[in-house]
PDB file of C-alpha atoms in Angstrom:
ATOM      1  CA  MET A   1     212.345 187.085  61.178  1.00 33.00           C
ATOM      2  CA  THR A   2     214.147 189.263  63.700  1.00 32.00           C
ATOM      3  CA  ARG A   3     213.283 192.924  63.238  1.00 33.00           C
ATOM      4  CA  TRP A   4     215.583 195.850  63.758  1.00 35.00           C
ATOM      5  CA  SER A   5     213.177 197.491  66.176  1.00 35.00           C
ATOM      6  CA  THR A   6     210.672 195.954  68.544  1.00 33.00           C
ATOM      7  CA  PRO A   7     208.569 198.970  69.518  1.00 37.00           C
ATOM      8  CA  ILE A   8     205.791 197.082  71.375  1.00 39.00           C
ATOM      9  CA  ASN A   9     208.330 195.612  73.789  1.00 41.00           C
ATOM     10  CA  LYS A  10     209.468 198.083  76.423  1.00 39.00           C
ATOM     11  CA  LYS A  11     212.751 196.261  76.896  1.00 38.00           C
ATOM     12  CA  GLY A  12     215.567 195.111  74.656  1.00 41.00           C
ATOM     13  CA  ASN A  13     218.996 196.166  73.590  1.00 40.00           C
ATOM     14  CA  ARG A  14     217.861 197.585  70.270  1.00 39.00           C
ATOM     15  CA  ARG A  15     215.315 199.918  71.831  1.00 39.00           C
ATOM     16  CA  GLU A  16     217.953 201.004  74.341  1.00 39.00           C
ATOM     17  CA  ALA A  17     220.352 201.672  71.481  1.00 38.00           C
ATOM     18  CA  ALA A  18     217.737 203.793  69.733  1.00 40.00           C
ATOM     19  CA  LEU A  19     217.103 205.727  72.928  1.00 36.00           C
ATOM     20  CA  HIS A  20     220.826 206.250  73.408  1.00 38.00           C
ATOM     21  CA  SER A  21     221.215 207.547  69.842  1.00 39.00           C
ATOM     22  CA  ILE A  22     218.770 210.372  70.532  1.00 37.00           C
ATOM     23  CA  SER A  23     219.485 211.016  74.207  1.00 37.00           C
ATOM     24  CA  ASN A  24     222.175 213.592  73.508  1.00 38.00           C
ATOM     25  CA  SER A  25     219.737 215.914  71.716  1.00 41.00           C
ATOM     26  CA  LYS A  26     219.064 218.864  74.013  1.00 37.00           C
ATOM     27  CA  SER A  27     215.913 219.999  72.275  1.00 37.00           C
ATOM     28  CA  ARG A  28     213.509 219.072  69.500  1.00 45.00           C
ATOM     29  CA  LYS A  29     215.247 221.552  67.259  1.00 43.00           C
ATOM     30  CA  ALA A  30     218.586 219.862  67.878  1.00 41.00           C
ATOM     31  CA  ASN A  31     216.998 216.489  67.199  1.00 43.00           C
ATOM     32  CA  CYS A  32     215.730 217.720  63.835  1.00 44.00           C
ATOM     33  CA  LYS A  33     219.278 218.680  62.932  1.00 44.00           C
ATOM     34  CA  HIS A  34     220.511 215.286  64.135  1.00 39.00           C
ATOM     35  CA  LEU A  35     218.216 213.500  61.712  1.00 43.00           C
ATOM     36  CA  GLN A  36     220.412 213.458  58.640  1.00 42.00           C
ATOM     37  CA  GLU A  37     220.618 217.172  57.928  1.00 44.00           C
ATOM     38  CA  MET A  38     223.471 218.144  55.673  1.00 38.00           C
ATOM     39  CA  GLU A  39     226.075 220.343  57.284  1.00 38.00           C
ATOM     40  CA  GLY A  40     227.666 223.394  55.786  1.00 37.00           C
ATOM     41  CA  SER A  41     225.268 223.884  52.860  1.00 42.00           C
ATOM     42  CA  SER A  42     224.680 227.339  51.474  1.00 41.00           C
ATOM     43  CA  SER A  43     221.643 226.284  49.436  1.00 44.00           C
ATOM     44  CA  SER A  44     218.574 228.472  49.895  1.00 63.00           C
ATOM     45  CA  LYS A  45     216.309 225.450  49.394  1.00 86.00           C
ATOM     46  CA  HIS A  46     215.980 222.784  52.004  1.00 96.00           C
ATOM     47  CA  PHE A  47     214.337 219.436  51.174  1.00 98.00           C
ATOM     48  CA  ILE A  48     212.573 217.738  54.078  1.00 98.00           C
ATOM     49  CA  LEU A  49     211.711 214.109  53.326  1.00 99.00           C
ATOM     50  CA  VAL A  50     208.878 212.338  55.147  1.00 99.00           C
ATOM     51  CA  HIS A  51     208.527 208.565  55.031  1.00 98.00           C
ATOM     52  CA  GLY A  52     205.368 206.514  54.668  1.00 98.00           C
ATOM     53  CA  PHE A  53     203.497 204.145  56.957  1.00 97.00           C
ATOM     54  CA  GLY A  54     205.731 201.975  59.159  1.00 98.00           C
ATOM     55  CA  GLN A  55     208.898 203.178  57.432  1.00 98.00           C
ATOM     56  CA  GLY A  56     211.604 205.593  58.559  1.00 98.00           C
ATOM     57  CA  ALA A  57     214.184 208.112  57.397  1.00 98.00           C
ATOM     58  CA  TRP A  58     216.284 205.147  56.247  1.00 98.00           C
ATOM     59  CA  CYS A  59     214.039 204.572  53.199  1.00 98.00           C
ATOM     60  CA  TRP A  60     215.341 207.790  51.579  1.00 98.00           C
ATOM     61  CA  TYR A  61     219.024 206.824  51.711  1.00 98.00           C
ATOM     62  CA  LYS A  62     219.500 206.779  47.925  1.00 98.00           C
ATOM     63  CA  VAL A  63     217.671 210.062  47.287  1.00 98.00           C
ATOM     64  CA  VAL A  64     219.402 211.821  50.194  1.00 98.00           C
ATOM     65  CA  THR A  65     222.788 210.772  48.817  1.00 98.00           C
ATOM     66  CA  MET A  66     221.952 211.878  45.269  1.00 97.00           C
ATOM     67  CA  LEU A  67     220.538 215.263  46.239  1.00 97.00           C
ATOM     68  CA  ARG A  68     223.392 216.017  48.617  1.00 96.00           C
ATOM     69  CA  SER A  69     225.979 215.068  45.998  1.00 96.00           C
ATOM     70  CA  GLU A  70     224.502 217.818  43.839  1.00 95.00           C
ATOM     71  CA  GLY A  71     224.804 220.401  46.607  1.00 94.00           C
ATOM     72  CA  HIS A  72     221.262 220.389  47.957  1.00 95.00           C
ATOM     73  CA  ARG A  73     220.401 220.622  51.619  1.00 96.00           C
ATOM     74  CA  VAL A  74     218.375 217.596  52.734  1.00 98.00           C
ATOM     75  CA  THR A  75     216.811 216.340  55.953  1.00 98.00           C
ATOM     76  CA  ALA A  76     215.123 212.930  56.220  1.00 98.00           C
ATOM     77  CA  LEU A  77     212.933 212.706  59.322  1.00 98.00           C
ATOM     78  CA  ASP A  78     211.750 209.888  61.556  1.00 98.00           C
ATOM     79  CA  LEU A  79     208.172 210.592  62.605  1.00 98.00           C
ATOM     80  CA  ALA A  80     207.107 209.465  66.076  1.00 98.00           C
ATOM     81  CA  ALA A  81     207.492 205.714  66.710  1.00 98.00           C
ATOM     82  CA  SER A  82     209.172 205.334  63.308  1.00 98.00           C
ATOM     83  CA  GLY A  83     212.727 204.549  62.262  1.00 98.00           C
ATOM     84  CA  VAL A  84     214.966 205.094  65.296  1.00 98.00           C
ATOM     85  CA  HIS A  85     212.499 207.352  67.096  1.00 98.00           C
ATOM     86  CA  PRO A  86     212.368 205.958  70.659  1.00 98.00           C
ATOM     87  CA  ALA A  87     208.603 206.004  71.192  1.00 98.00           C
ATOM     88  CA  ARG A  88     206.419 202.921  70.766  1.00 97.00           C
ATOM     89  CA  ILE A  89     203.315 203.317  68.637  1.00 97.00           C
ATOM     90  CA  ASP A  90     201.069 202.783  71.677  1.00 95.00           C
ATOM     91  CA  GLU A  91     202.774 205.802  73.296  1.00 97.00           C
ATOM     92  CA  VAL A  92     201.742 208.086  70.424  1.00 97.00           C
ATOM     93  CA  ASN A  93     198.338 209.452  71.367  1.00 96.00           C
ATOM     94  CA  SER A  94     197.355 211.410  68.271  1.00 96.00           C
ATOM     95  CA  PHE A  95     198.160 212.057  64.629  1.00 97.00           C
ATOM     96  CA  GLU A  96     199.596 215.422  65.635  1.00 98.00           C
ATOM     97  CA  GLU A  97     202.012 213.723  68.048  1.00 98.00           C
ATOM     98  CA  TYR A  98     202.970 211.321  65.270  1.00 98.00           C
ATOM     99  CA  SER A  99     203.650 214.275  62.933  1.00 98.00           C
ATOM    100  CA  GLN A 100     205.411 216.412  65.558  1.00 98.00           C
ATOM    101  CA  PRO A 101     208.980 215.821  64.300  1.00 98.00           C
ATOM    102  CA  LEU A 102     207.956 217.330  60.945  1.00 98.00           C
ATOM    103  CA  LEU A 103     206.086 220.221  62.554  1.00 98.00           C
ATOM    104  CA  ASP A 104     209.111 220.943  64.740  1.00 98.00           C
ATOM    105  CA  ALA A 105     211.483 220.879  61.775  1.00 98.00           C
ATOM    106  CA  VAL A 106     209.358 223.291  59.749  1.00 98.00           C
ATOM    107  CA  ALA A 107     208.845 225.622  62.727  1.00 98.00           C
ATOM    108  CA  ALA A 108     212.606 225.667  63.364  1.00 97.00           C
ATOM    109  CA  ALA A 109     213.507 226.691  59.816  1.00 95.00           C
ATOM    110  CA  PRO A 110     215.221 230.098  59.942  1.00 93.00           C
ATOM    111  CA  ALA A 111     213.725 233.134  58.276  1.00 89.00           C
ATOM    112  CA  GLY A 112     214.447 233.195  54.563  1.00 86.00           C
ATOM    113  CA  GLU A 113     214.972 229.457  54.235  1.00 91.00           C
ATOM    114  CA  ARG A 114     212.540 228.000  51.704  1.00 92.00           C
ATOM    115  CA  LEU A 115     211.412 224.451  52.333  1.00 98.00           C
ATOM    116  CA  VAL A 116     210.411 221.792  49.847  1.00 98.00           C
ATOM    117  CA  LEU A 117     208.415 219.186  51.751  1.00 98.00           C
ATOM    118  CA  VAL A 118     208.372 215.707  50.240  1.00 99.00           C
ATOM    119  CA  GLY A 119     205.989 213.066  51.569  1.00 98.00           C
ATOM    120  CA  HIS A 120     205.685 209.425  50.555  1.00 98.00           C
ATOM    121  CA  SER A 121     202.466 207.396  50.879  1.00 96.00           C
ATOM    122  CA  PHE A 122     200.882 207.974  54.338  1.00 96.00           C
ATOM    123  CA  GLY A 123     203.455 210.728  54.900  1.00 98.00           C
ATOM    124  CA  GLY A 124     201.385 212.984  52.670  1.00 97.00           C
ATOM    125  CA  LEU A 125     198.917 213.485  55.518  1.00 98.00           C
ATOM    126  CA  SER A 126     201.657 214.836  57.783  1.00 98.00           C
ATOM    127  CA  LEU A 127     202.689 217.159  54.952  1.00 98.00           C
ATOM    128  CA  SER A 128     199.150 218.545  54.805  1.00 98.00           C
ATOM    129  CA  LEU A 129     199.249 219.397  58.513  1.00 98.00           C
ATOM    130  CA  ALA A 130     202.552 221.239  58.123  1.00 98.00           C
ATOM    131  CA  MET A 131     201.256 223.087  55.049  1.00 98.00           C
ATOM    132  CA  GLU A 132     198.211 224.296  56.959  1.00 98.00           C
ATOM    133  CA  ARG A 133     200.295 225.454  59.935  1.00 98.00           C
ATOM    134  CA  PHE A 134     203.262 227.019  58.112  1.00 98.00           C
ATOM    135  CA  PRO A 135     202.306 227.938  54.521  1.00 97.00           C
ATOM    136  CA  ASP A 136     204.731 230.875  54.358  1.00 96.00           C
ATOM    137  CA  LYS A 137     207.732 228.648  55.053  1.00 97.00           C
ATOM    138  CA  ILE A 138     207.043 226.177  52.245  1.00 98.00           C
ATOM    139  CA  ALA A 139     208.043 226.774  48.628  1.00 97.00           C
ATOM    140  CA  ALA A 140     206.352 223.584  47.433  1.00 98.00           C
ATOM    141  CA  ALA A 141     204.956 220.296  48.716  1.00 98.00           C
ATOM    142  CA  VAL A 142     205.655 217.119  46.766  1.00 98.00           C
ATOM    143  CA  PHE A 143     203.392 214.105  47.224  1.00 98.00           C
ATOM    144  CA  VAL A 144     205.189 210.930  46.123  1.00 98.00           C
ATOM    145  CA  ALA A 145     202.556 208.242  45.480  1.00 97.00           C
ATOM    146  CA  ALA A 146     201.094 209.767  48.610  1.00 96.00           C
ATOM    147  CA  CYS A 147     197.864 210.444  50.428  1.00 95.00           C
ATOM    148  CA  MET A 148     196.960 213.968  49.333  1.00 96.00           C
ATOM    149  CA  PRO A 149     193.894 215.416  51.064  1.00 95.00           C
ATOM    150  CA  CYS A 150     191.854 218.269  49.647  1.00 95.00           C
ATOM    151  CA  VAL A 151     190.251 221.397  51.045  1.00 96.00           C
ATOM    152  CA  GLY A 152     186.701 220.819  52.233  1.00 93.00           C
ATOM    153  CA  LYS A 153     187.110 217.145  53.120  1.00 94.00           C
ATOM    154  CA  HIS A 154     188.600 215.574  56.243  1.00 94.00           C
ATOM    155  CA  ILE A 155     192.109 214.234  55.776  1.00 95.00           C
ATOM    156  CA  GLY A 156     191.094 210.745  56.904  1.00 92.00           C
ATOM    157  CA  ILE A 157     189.062 210.351  53.714  1.00 90.00           C
ATOM    158  CA  THR A 158     192.204 209.261  51.889  1.00 87.00           C
ATOM    159  CA  THR A 159     192.356 206.057  53.912  1.00 83.00           C
ATOM    160  CA  GLU A 160     188.762 205.844  55.102  1.00 78.00           C
ATOM    161  CA  VAL A 161     187.035 205.941  51.729  1.00 68.00           C
ATOM    162  CA  LEU A 162     189.409 205.935  48.794  1.00 63.00           C
ATOM    163  CA  MET A 163     191.518 202.991  49.932  1.00 63.00           C
ATOM    164  CA  MET A 164     188.469 200.954  50.860  1.00 66.00           C
ATOM    165  CA  GLU A 165     186.794 201.593  47.532  1.00 70.00           C
ATOM    166  CA  LYS A 166     189.750 201.463  45.166  1.00 67.00           C
ATOM    167  CA  SER A 167     192.248 199.105  46.796  1.00 70.00           C
ATOM    168  CA  PRO A 168     192.338 195.304  46.464  1.00 75.00           C
ATOM    169  CA  LYS A 169     190.221 193.470  49.028  1.00 78.00           C
ATOM    170  CA  ASP A 170     193.304 191.598  50.244  1.00 86.00           C
ATOM    171  CA  LEU A 171     195.277 194.836  50.452  1.00 86.00           C
ATOM    172  CA  LEU A 172     197.108 194.073  53.701  1.00 91.00           C
ATOM    173  CA  MET A 173     197.949 190.446  52.798  1.00 95.00           C
ATOM    174  CA  ASP A 174     200.140 188.968  55.566  1.00 97.00           C
ATOM    175  CA  SER A 175     200.327 192.172  57.652  1.00 97.00           C
ATOM    176  CA  LYS A 176     199.669 191.740  61.373  1.00 97.00           C
ATOM    177  CA  MET A 177     197.078 193.565  63.463  1.00 96.00           C
ATOM    178  CA  ILE A 178     198.436 194.488  66.909  1.00 97.00           C
ATOM    179  CA  PRO A 179     196.085 195.690  69.701  1.00 96.00           C
ATOM    180  CA  ILE A 180     197.247 198.922  71.333  1.00 95.00           C
ATOM    181  CA  ASN A 181     195.825 201.243  73.991  1.00 93.00           C
ATOM    182  CA  ASN A 182     196.633 204.925  74.437  1.00 88.00           C
ATOM    183  CA  LYS A 183     194.942 208.067  75.765  1.00 88.00           C
ATOM    184  CA  GLN A 184     192.340 207.865  73.003  1.00 84.00           C
ATOM    185  CA  GLY A 185     191.430 204.334  74.064  1.00 88.00           C
ATOM    186  CA  PRO A 186     191.942 200.922  72.499  1.00 92.00           C
ATOM    187  CA  GLY A 187     193.009 200.687  68.886  1.00 92.00           C
ATOM    188  CA  THR A 188     194.947 198.631  66.383  1.00 94.00           C
ATOM    189  CA  ALA A 189     198.437 199.028  64.994  1.00 97.00           C
ATOM    190  CA  ILE A 190     199.495 197.427  61.720  1.00 96.00           C
ATOM    191  CA  LEU A 191     202.833 195.731  61.125  1.00 98.00           C
ATOM    192  CA  MET A 192     203.346 195.340  57.399  1.00 98.00           C
ATOM    193  CA  GLY A 193     204.112 191.754  56.437  1.00 98.00           C
ATOM    194  CA  PRO A 194     207.039 190.533  54.325  1.00 98.00           C
ATOM    195  CA  ASN A 195     204.794 189.491  51.438  1.00 98.00           C
ATOM    196  CA  PHE A 196     202.895 192.780  51.557  1.00 97.00           C
ATOM    197  CA  LEU A 197     206.123 194.778  51.406  1.00 98.00           C
ATOM    198  CA  ALA A 198     207.582 192.616  48.651  1.00 97.00           C
ATOM    199  CA  GLU A 199     204.491 192.582  46.434  1.00 96.00           C
ATOM    200  CA  ARG A 200     202.755 195.889  47.220  1.00 95.00           C
ATOM    201  CA  GLY A 201     205.545 198.209  48.327  1.00 97.00           C
ATOM    202  CA  TYR A 202     208.792 197.124  46.693  1.00 98.00           C
ATOM    203  CA  ALA A 203     207.735 194.970  43.743  1.00 98.00           C
ATOM    204  CA  ARG A 204     210.158 196.563  41.250  1.00 98.00           C
ATOM    205  CA  SER A 205     212.801 197.633  43.738  1.00 98.00           C
ATOM    206  CA  PRO A 206     216.152 195.896  44.194  1.00 98.00           C
ATOM    207  CA  ALA A 207     215.992 192.754  46.337  1.00 98.00           C
ATOM    208  CA  GLU A 208     218.346 194.382  48.847  1.00 98.00           C
ATOM    209  CA  ASP A 209     215.871 197.201  49.428  1.00 98.00           C
ATOM    210  CA  ARG A 210     213.019 194.753  49.956  1.00 98.00           C
ATOM    211  CA  THR A 211     215.116 192.964  52.552  1.00 98.00           C
ATOM    212  CA  LEU A 212     215.952 196.277  54.211  1.00 98.00           C
ATOM    213  CA  ALA A 213     212.289 197.296  54.379  1.00 98.00           C
ATOM    214  CA  ILE A 214     211.197 193.951  55.800  1.00 98.00           C
ATOM    215  CA  SER A 215     213.927 194.157  58.439  1.00 98.00           C
ATOM    216  CA  LEU A 216     213.258 197.742  59.530  1.00 98.00           C
ATOM    217  CA  ALA A 217     209.468 198.112  59.300  1.00 98.00           C
ATOM    218  CA  ARG A 218     207.752 199.101  62.536  1.00 98.00           C
ATOM    219  CA  PRO A 219     204.098 198.944  63.571  1.00 98.00           C
ATOM    220  CA  GLY A 220     202.115 202.028  62.619  1.00 97.00           C
ATOM    221  CA  SER A 221     198.690 203.527  63.223  1.00 96.00           C
ATOM    222  CA  GLN A 222     196.323 205.177  60.768  1.00 94.00           C
ATOM    223  CA  PHE A 223     194.777 207.187  63.641  1.00 94.00           C
ATOM    224  CA  MET A 224     191.346 206.636  62.132  1.00 90.00           C
ATOM    225  CA  ASP A 225     189.518 207.635  65.369  1.00 90.00           C
ATOM    226  CA  ASP A 226     191.571 210.780  65.944  1.00 94.00           C
ATOM    227  CA  PRO A 227     189.326 213.885  65.832  1.00 95.00           C
ATOM    228  CA  ILE A 228     191.849 215.688  63.621  1.00 96.00           C
ATOM    229  CA  MET A 229     191.296 213.020  60.958  1.00 95.00           C
ATOM    230  CA  LYS A 230     187.563 213.762  60.904  1.00 95.00           C
ATOM    231  CA  ASP A 231     187.711 217.574  60.834  1.00 97.00           C
ATOM    232  CA  ASP A 232     186.528 218.725  57.400  1.00 95.00           C
ATOM    233  CA  LYS A 233     187.458 222.327  58.276  1.00 97.00           C
ATOM    234  CA  LEU A 234     191.070 221.528  59.147  1.00 98.00           C
ATOM    235  CA  LEU A 235     192.534 222.371  55.731  1.00 98.00           C
ATOM    236  CA  THR A 236     191.833 225.864  54.432  1.00 98.00           C
ATOM    237  CA  VAL A 237     192.162 227.545  51.060  1.00 97.00           C
ATOM    238  CA  ALA A 238     194.148 230.392  52.630  1.00 98.00           C
ATOM    239  CA  ASN A 239     196.819 228.116  54.118  1.00 98.00           C
ATOM    240  CA  TYR A 240     196.957 224.570  52.783  1.00 98.00           C
ATOM    241  CA  GLY A 241     195.458 225.628  49.471  1.00 97.00           C
ATOM    242  CA  SER A 242     198.027 228.393  48.962  1.00 97.00           C
ATOM    243  CA  VAL A 243     201.054 226.065  48.892  1.00 98.00           C
ATOM    244  CA  LYS A 244     202.246 224.861  45.488  1.00 98.00           C
ATOM    245  CA  ARG A 245     201.570 221.126  45.169  1.00 98.00           C
ATOM    246  CA  VAL A 246     203.183 218.563  42.922  1.00 98.00           C
ATOM    247  CA  TYR A 247     201.958 214.974  42.745  1.00 98.00           C
ATOM    248  CA  LEU A 248     204.327 212.226  41.577  1.00 98.00           C
ATOM    249  CA  ILE A 249     202.560 209.206  40.098  1.00 98.00           C
ATOM    250  CA  ALA A 250     204.460 205.927  40.170  1.00 98.00           C
ATOM    251  CA  LYS A 251     203.226 204.304  36.975  1.00 98.00           C
ATOM    252  CA  GLU A 252     203.828 200.755  38.264  1.00 98.00           C
ATOM    253  CA  ASP A 253     202.262 201.366  41.666  1.00 96.00           C
ATOM    254  CA  PHE A 254     200.123 198.416  42.740  1.00 93.00           C
ATOM    255  CA  ASN A 255     197.138 200.781  42.867  1.00 91.00           C
ATOM    256  CA  VAL A 256     197.890 203.522  40.363  1.00 94.00           C
ATOM    257  CA  GLU A 257     194.155 204.208  39.991  1.00 91.00           C
ATOM    258  CA  LEU A 258     194.122 205.433  43.589  1.00 90.00           C
ATOM    259  CA  LEU A 259     196.941 207.876  42.857  1.00 94.00           C
ATOM    260  CA  HIS A 260     194.963 209.405  39.985  1.00 94.00           C
ATOM    261  CA  SER A 261     191.975 209.699  42.340  1.00 91.00           C
ATOM    262  CA  MET A 262     194.061 211.793  44.742  1.00 91.00           C
ATOM    263  CA  VAL A 263     194.931 214.193  41.948  1.00 95.00           C
ATOM    264  CA  ALA A 264     191.326 214.397  40.733  1.00 94.00           C
ATOM    265  CA  LEU A 265     190.231 215.655  44.162  1.00 91.00           C
ATOM    266  CA  SER A 266     192.588 218.642  43.911  1.00 94.00           C
ATOM    267  CA  PRO A 267     192.326 220.338  40.490  1.00 93.00           C
ATOM    268  CA  GLY A 268     195.317 222.476  39.637  1.00 94.00           C
ATOM    269  CA  THR A 269     197.870 220.158  41.208  1.00 97.00           C
ATOM    270  CA  GLU A 270     200.970 219.784  39.035  1.00 98.00           C
ATOM    271  CA  VAL A 271     201.546 216.148  38.047  1.00 98.00           C
ATOM    272  CA  GLU A 272     204.743 214.269  37.241  1.00 98.00           C
ATOM    273  CA  GLU A 273     204.879 210.595  36.251  1.00 98.00           C
ATOM    274  CA  ILE A 274     207.756 208.181  36.731  1.00 98.00           C
ATOM    275  CA  ALA A 275     207.738 205.167  34.434  1.00 98.00           C
ATOM    276  CA  GLY A 276     208.759 201.844  35.936  1.00 98.00           C
ATOM    277  CA  ALA A 277     208.395 203.082  39.521  1.00 98.00           C
ATOM    278  CA  ASP A 278     206.700 200.894  42.116  1.00 98.00           C
ATOM    279  CA  HIS A 279     205.041 202.336  45.221  1.00 98.00           C
ATOM    280  CA  SER A 280     208.435 202.876  46.865  1.00 98.00           C
ATOM    281  CA  VAL A 281     209.636 205.317  44.234  1.00 98.00           C
ATOM    282  CA  MET A 282     212.679 206.325  46.274  1.00 98.00           C
ATOM    283  CA  SER A 283     213.894 202.734  46.013  1.00 98.00           C
ATOM    284  CA  SER A 284     212.814 201.666  42.519  1.00 98.00           C
ATOM    285  CA  LYS A 285     213.580 204.925  40.667  1.00 98.00           C
ATOM    286  CA  PRO A 286     215.775 207.078  42.925  1.00 98.00           C
ATOM    287  CA  ARG A 287     217.626 208.854  40.099  1.00 98.00           C
ATOM    288  CA  GLU A 288     214.417 209.916  38.375  1.00 98.00           C
ATOM    289  CA  LEU A 289     212.871 211.010  41.666  1.00 98.00           C
ATOM    290  CA  SER A 290     215.963 212.994  42.658  1.00 98.00           C
ATOM    291  CA  ASP A 291     216.024 214.764  39.289  1.00 98.00           C
ATOM    292  CA  ILE A 292     212.369 215.745  39.584  1.00 98.00           C
ATOM    293  CA  LEU A 293     212.843 217.022  43.139  1.00 98.00           C
ATOM    294  CA  ALA A 294     215.835 219.104  42.071  1.00 97.00           C
ATOM    295  CA  LYS A 295     213.769 220.553  39.216  1.00 97.00           C
ATOM    296  CA  ILE A 296     210.926 221.417  41.597  1.00 98.00           C
ATOM    297  CA  GLY A 297     213.385 223.008  44.023  1.00 96.00           C
ATOM    298  CA  SER A 298     214.697 225.328  41.332  1.00 96.00           C
ATOM    299  CA  LYS A 299     211.241 226.118  39.951  1.00 96.00           C
ATOM    300  CA  TYR A 300     209.395 227.319  43.042  1.00 95.00           C
ATOM    301  CA  ASP A 301     210.395 230.215  45.269  1.00 84.00           C
TER     302      ASP A 301
END
């Protein structure tokens, strides 16, 4: 199947088109605004949506539309080497570089603007980094069937231990392992397979959304050997622990037990459940997700 983006190949019209789409941005701050930020909103709350592994800003299209139609300010970001971001995954040398578009967006938020960060799946780890760096800018962080690390443990534990112990042995199914090499040395990227996406990610989502995901998925890295993933002092009570956290459990997630394990590691986290939602909640239950996000936005200052 032809994919929308071929990030391992340095050439190709589609990569050139992606580069051209971003080339007019004069700064990282301008690029953050370019990435689907609503214009002309007077809302004091600003939702920043962060996609999961191998996905992109495109996966939020239903939720972005719903929230904006109700007057909310929304930005859906492409993390590095994701969506239409021009980098290839083997050009991203660290988890911090991967998360930089989110860190830039939060840093650029003007004084007085209160952010609600929303992370799906692997995107929860990028949320945790932003929460630690900028706790005063964030009204609440929402983890949507997401990796949610806890204070006192390294953030890589969510993939290193929990997924190995609580996920099916054939978790990755037909996904492809792609050798890469960057400044940290040789590694492996993962390109999620069509069967994996259909059965694990989008099982209860509309067929059109499954097709979209299969077409647009890009290789991603879990950055398992990155020192930041192994630092058990990275997340602090004073910063990360001070941000209000809400965890959204997709009740039809292929591994709902893992989601409950995330919550158990962080007592005091507010929990919402969405019945009938598969792992890709923004696709299978966008209306319910949008309503919960709007409620959270009005609840936390």
